[in-house]
Amino acid sequence: MNTLSGHRVLALAHRGASEGEQALENSREAFRRAVDLAADGVELDIHATADGSLVVHHDPDLPGIGTIAELDTRDVVRARLPNGEFVPLLGEVLDIIGEHDVWVEVKSMAGGVDASLLTTLDAGPAPDRYAVHSFDHRIIARLGRLRPTLRRGILLASHPVDVLRLLAEAEVDTLWMVRHFIDRELVSTVHDSGAGVIAWTVNEEKEIERVAELGVDGICGDFPERIVRVTRRGMA
């Protein structure tokens, strides 16, 4: 499929290739599946522990244990996910994903942990292929001040009056937009500013095709193989 801007749409595995019940989101199994399915990149979520470790998990709480931000690393890594795996740390997951692009969504992180995140990214197998994004634009601004060269994005779940102002204030190069607010005008406006657009979370084939035809730069979903199949149709 040729997009409006003539580029190949990136297929991003949302929390790994969770694919419904086939693999648990943000688990080692899901990240291995994402690599096996030839996703262009992987999206994952992190929270910081009380002692500064970075845990790959979507929700702020570990059921029956407590809030990640209030727990020490030793308590978190002993916790088991519903599939029996132990809760992974960011460094472990980067090693699993290897030489692939990784988009890290920072869910919660105190300012004192910013440097630890950068150090963890630097120690991964492919530091130049990592990017960060967040609903908390203040976190992204802090990371940008610490490392202006780090690829950064902001997440939106609504359509702002002035999207260019938000991009400029946060000094980011990527807008992560919830799929149903994406239209041709938004994509064109963001592209004219020099930034890219990633659609989330897109799982149905018709919706994958719709946002791809609007010219988005990436599509993030639980079924990366669907994104690959739909967006590569007719391509040599």
XYZ file of C-alpha atoms in Angstrom:
236
model
C 0.000 0.000 0.000
C 1.356 3.407 -0.975
C 0.566 6.038 1.642
C -0.145 9.659 0.802
C 3.375 10.630 1.785
C 4.917 7.733 -0.136
C 6.500 5.926 2.794
C 6.058 2.454 4.201
C 3.866 2.429 7.288
C 5.638 1.037 10.346
C 3.939 -1.925 12.018
C 4.377 -1.555 15.775
C 3.560 -4.292 18.274
C 1.437 -2.843 21.095
C 2.847 -4.057 24.439
C 4.491 -6.761 22.407
C 2.425 -8.993 20.127
C -0.299 -9.693 22.683
C -2.784 -10.844 20.001
C -5.802 -11.301 22.201
C -5.201 -14.338 24.418
C -2.221 -15.754 22.523
C 0.327 -13.885 24.639
C 0.027 -11.713 27.726
C 0.728 -8.029 27.103
C 4.093 -6.688 28.287
C 5.362 -10.215 28.896
C 8.577 -11.763 27.656
C 6.472 -14.102 25.535
C 4.701 -11.178 23.846
C 7.982 -9.455 23.037
C 9.477 -12.620 21.575
C 6.374 -13.052 19.423
C 6.686 -9.483 18.167
C 10.214 -10.210 16.987
C 9.159 -13.523 15.417
C 6.296 -11.832 13.555
C 8.698 -9.320 11.981
C 7.098 -6.225 13.488
C 8.998 -3.063 12.584
C 9.145 -2.114 16.230
C 7.753 -2.720 19.685
C 5.827 -0.440 22.041
C 5.937 -1.065 25.788
C 5.014 0.618 29.072
C 7.198 1.381 32.070
C 6.795 2.499 35.676
C 9.586 3.385 38.092
C 9.911 1.595 41.428
C 10.547 3.401 44.708
C 14.267 2.643 44.394
C 14.528 3.711 40.764
C 14.247 0.524 38.708
C 12.193 0.548 35.521
C 9.455 -2.073 35.354
C 7.683 -3.091 32.152
C 4.000 -3.093 33.090
C 0.920 -1.203 31.952
C -1.020 -0.648 35.169
C 0.434 1.244 38.145
C -0.415 -1.609 40.523
C 0.613 -5.243 40.799
C -2.496 -7.141 41.974
C -2.163 -8.368 45.527
C 1.245 -6.730 45.960
C 0.931 -2.967 45.724
C 1.668 0.142 43.696
C 4.875 -0.159 41.675
C 6.001 3.362 42.578
C 5.854 2.416 46.270
C 7.628 -0.945 45.939
C 11.324 -1.823 45.880
C 12.825 -3.730 42.979
C 13.194 -6.965 44.962
C 9.448 -7.026 45.633
C 8.504 -6.307 42.027
C 10.753 -8.879 40.355
C 9.372 -11.616 42.619
C 5.852 -10.917 41.399
C 4.379 -13.219 38.789
C 2.232 -12.293 35.833
C -0.946 -14.291 35.079
C 1.022 -16.394 32.566
C 3.477 -17.451 35.281
C 6.365 -15.244 34.178
C 8.077 -12.875 36.579
C 7.478 -9.169 35.994
C 10.247 -7.983 33.633
C 12.572 -5.016 33.967
C 13.224 -2.721 31.009
C 16.804 -3.872 30.501
C 15.687 -7.499 30.168
C 13.080 -6.625 27.582
C 15.495 -4.563 25.502
C 17.779 -7.595 25.382
C 14.891 -9.789 24.192
C 13.894 -7.351 21.460
C 17.474 -6.975 20.285
C 18.225 -4.935 17.164
C 14.693 -3.619 16.704
C 13.065 -0.245 17.239
C 11.507 0.226 20.673
C 9.038 2.916 21.690
C 8.927 3.263 25.477
C 5.761 4.748 26.945
C 6.610 6.255 30.316
C 3.560 5.810 32.528
C 4.934 7.222 35.773
C 8.413 8.320 36.694
C 9.743 10.833 39.215
C 12.318 13.295 37.956
C 15.078 11.608 39.910
C 14.772 8.497 37.734
C 15.213 10.262 34.379
C 18.955 9.643 34.266
C 18.413 5.977 35.132
C 16.111 5.580 32.129
C 18.696 7.119 29.816
C 21.401 4.865 31.258
C 19.214 1.788 30.716
C 18.537 2.781 27.118
C 22.239 3.391 26.517
C 23.028 -0.114 27.789
C 20.556 -1.812 25.438
C 21.527 -3.644 22.235
C 20.416 -0.793 19.933
C 20.408 2.590 21.740
C 19.988 4.570 18.525
C 16.719 2.758 17.835
C 14.904 3.731 21.033
C 12.320 6.471 21.531
C 10.155 7.620 24.439
C 6.625 8.988 24.640
C 4.060 9.712 27.332
C 0.674 11.154 28.185
C 2.589 13.182 30.786
C 4.228 15.737 28.527
C 6.257 17.084 31.446
C 8.239 13.839 31.570
C 9.044 14.128 27.876
C 10.126 17.746 28.299
C 12.458 16.755 31.148
C 14.027 13.969 29.110
C 14.453 16.345 26.197
C 16.358 18.788 28.358
C 18.643 15.998 29.542
C 19.156 14.580 26.057
C 17.942 16.707 23.142
C 18.903 14.008 20.612
C 16.565 11.401 22.131
C 13.562 10.704 19.888
C 10.483 11.828 21.767
C 6.727 11.857 21.323
C 3.532 12.837 23.102
C 0.346 10.799 23.438
C -3.098 12.278 22.894
C -6.526 10.732 23.420
C -8.433 13.825 22.259
C -8.168 16.275 19.372
C -6.533 19.518 20.580
C -7.496 22.934 19.268
C -3.861 23.634 18.378
C -1.834 20.466 17.877
C 1.171 22.397 16.578
C 1.401 24.343 19.825
C 1.487 21.112 21.821
C 4.209 19.644 19.615
C 6.277 22.821 19.857
C 5.894 23.168 23.622
C 6.957 19.575 24.223
C 9.679 19.773 21.533
C 8.868 16.343 20.113
C 9.087 14.709 16.705
C 6.164 12.272 16.980
C 2.471 12.532 17.795
C 0.857 9.349 19.107
C -2.846 9.869 18.383
C -5.772 7.642 19.309
C -7.065 6.223 16.041
C -10.588 7.683 15.883
C -9.336 11.293 15.983
C -7.005 10.843 13.017
C -8.085 12.530 9.803
C -6.395 13.838 6.684
C -6.128 17.394 8.010
C -4.412 16.303 11.233
C -1.853 14.163 9.409
C -1.101 16.941 6.924
C -0.723 19.548 9.669
C 1.648 17.397 11.706
C 3.700 16.415 8.662
C 4.017 20.057 7.599
C 5.597 20.748 10.999
C 8.210 18.060 10.380
C 6.774 15.593 12.911
C 5.297 12.137 12.372
C 1.993 10.520 13.352
C 1.549 7.094 14.934
C -1.985 5.713 15.280
C -2.988 3.612 18.310
C -4.483 1.105 19.136
C -5.570 -0.245 15.731
C -6.580 -3.910 15.468
C -9.282 -4.243 12.810
C -8.198 -4.570 9.187
C -10.603 -1.922 7.855
C -9.349 0.592 10.410
C -5.725 -0.300 9.672
C -6.404 0.403 6.007
C -8.213 3.667 6.778
C -5.467 5.241 8.872
C -2.746 3.955 6.541
C -4.432 5.645 3.589
C -4.442 8.905 5.540
C -0.634 8.811 5.515
C 0.259 8.007 9.120
C 3.856 7.022 9.729
C 3.152 4.089 12.016
C 0.299 1.938 13.282
C 0.446 0.374 16.736
C -1.733 -2.646 17.461
C -2.025 -5.990 19.210
C -1.823 -7.867 15.891
C 1.302 -6.566 14.121
C 1.066 -9.261 11.452
C -2.298 -7.774 10.385
C -0.725 -4.349 10.068
C 2.091 -5.802 7.976
C -0.340 -7.722 5.764
C -2.715 -4.820 5.146
C -0.108 -2.122 4.611
C 2.127 -4.249 2.363
C -0.621 -5.255 -0.074
C 0.437 -4.586 -3.635
C 4.004 -3.746 -2.664
C 6.853 -5.511 -4.437
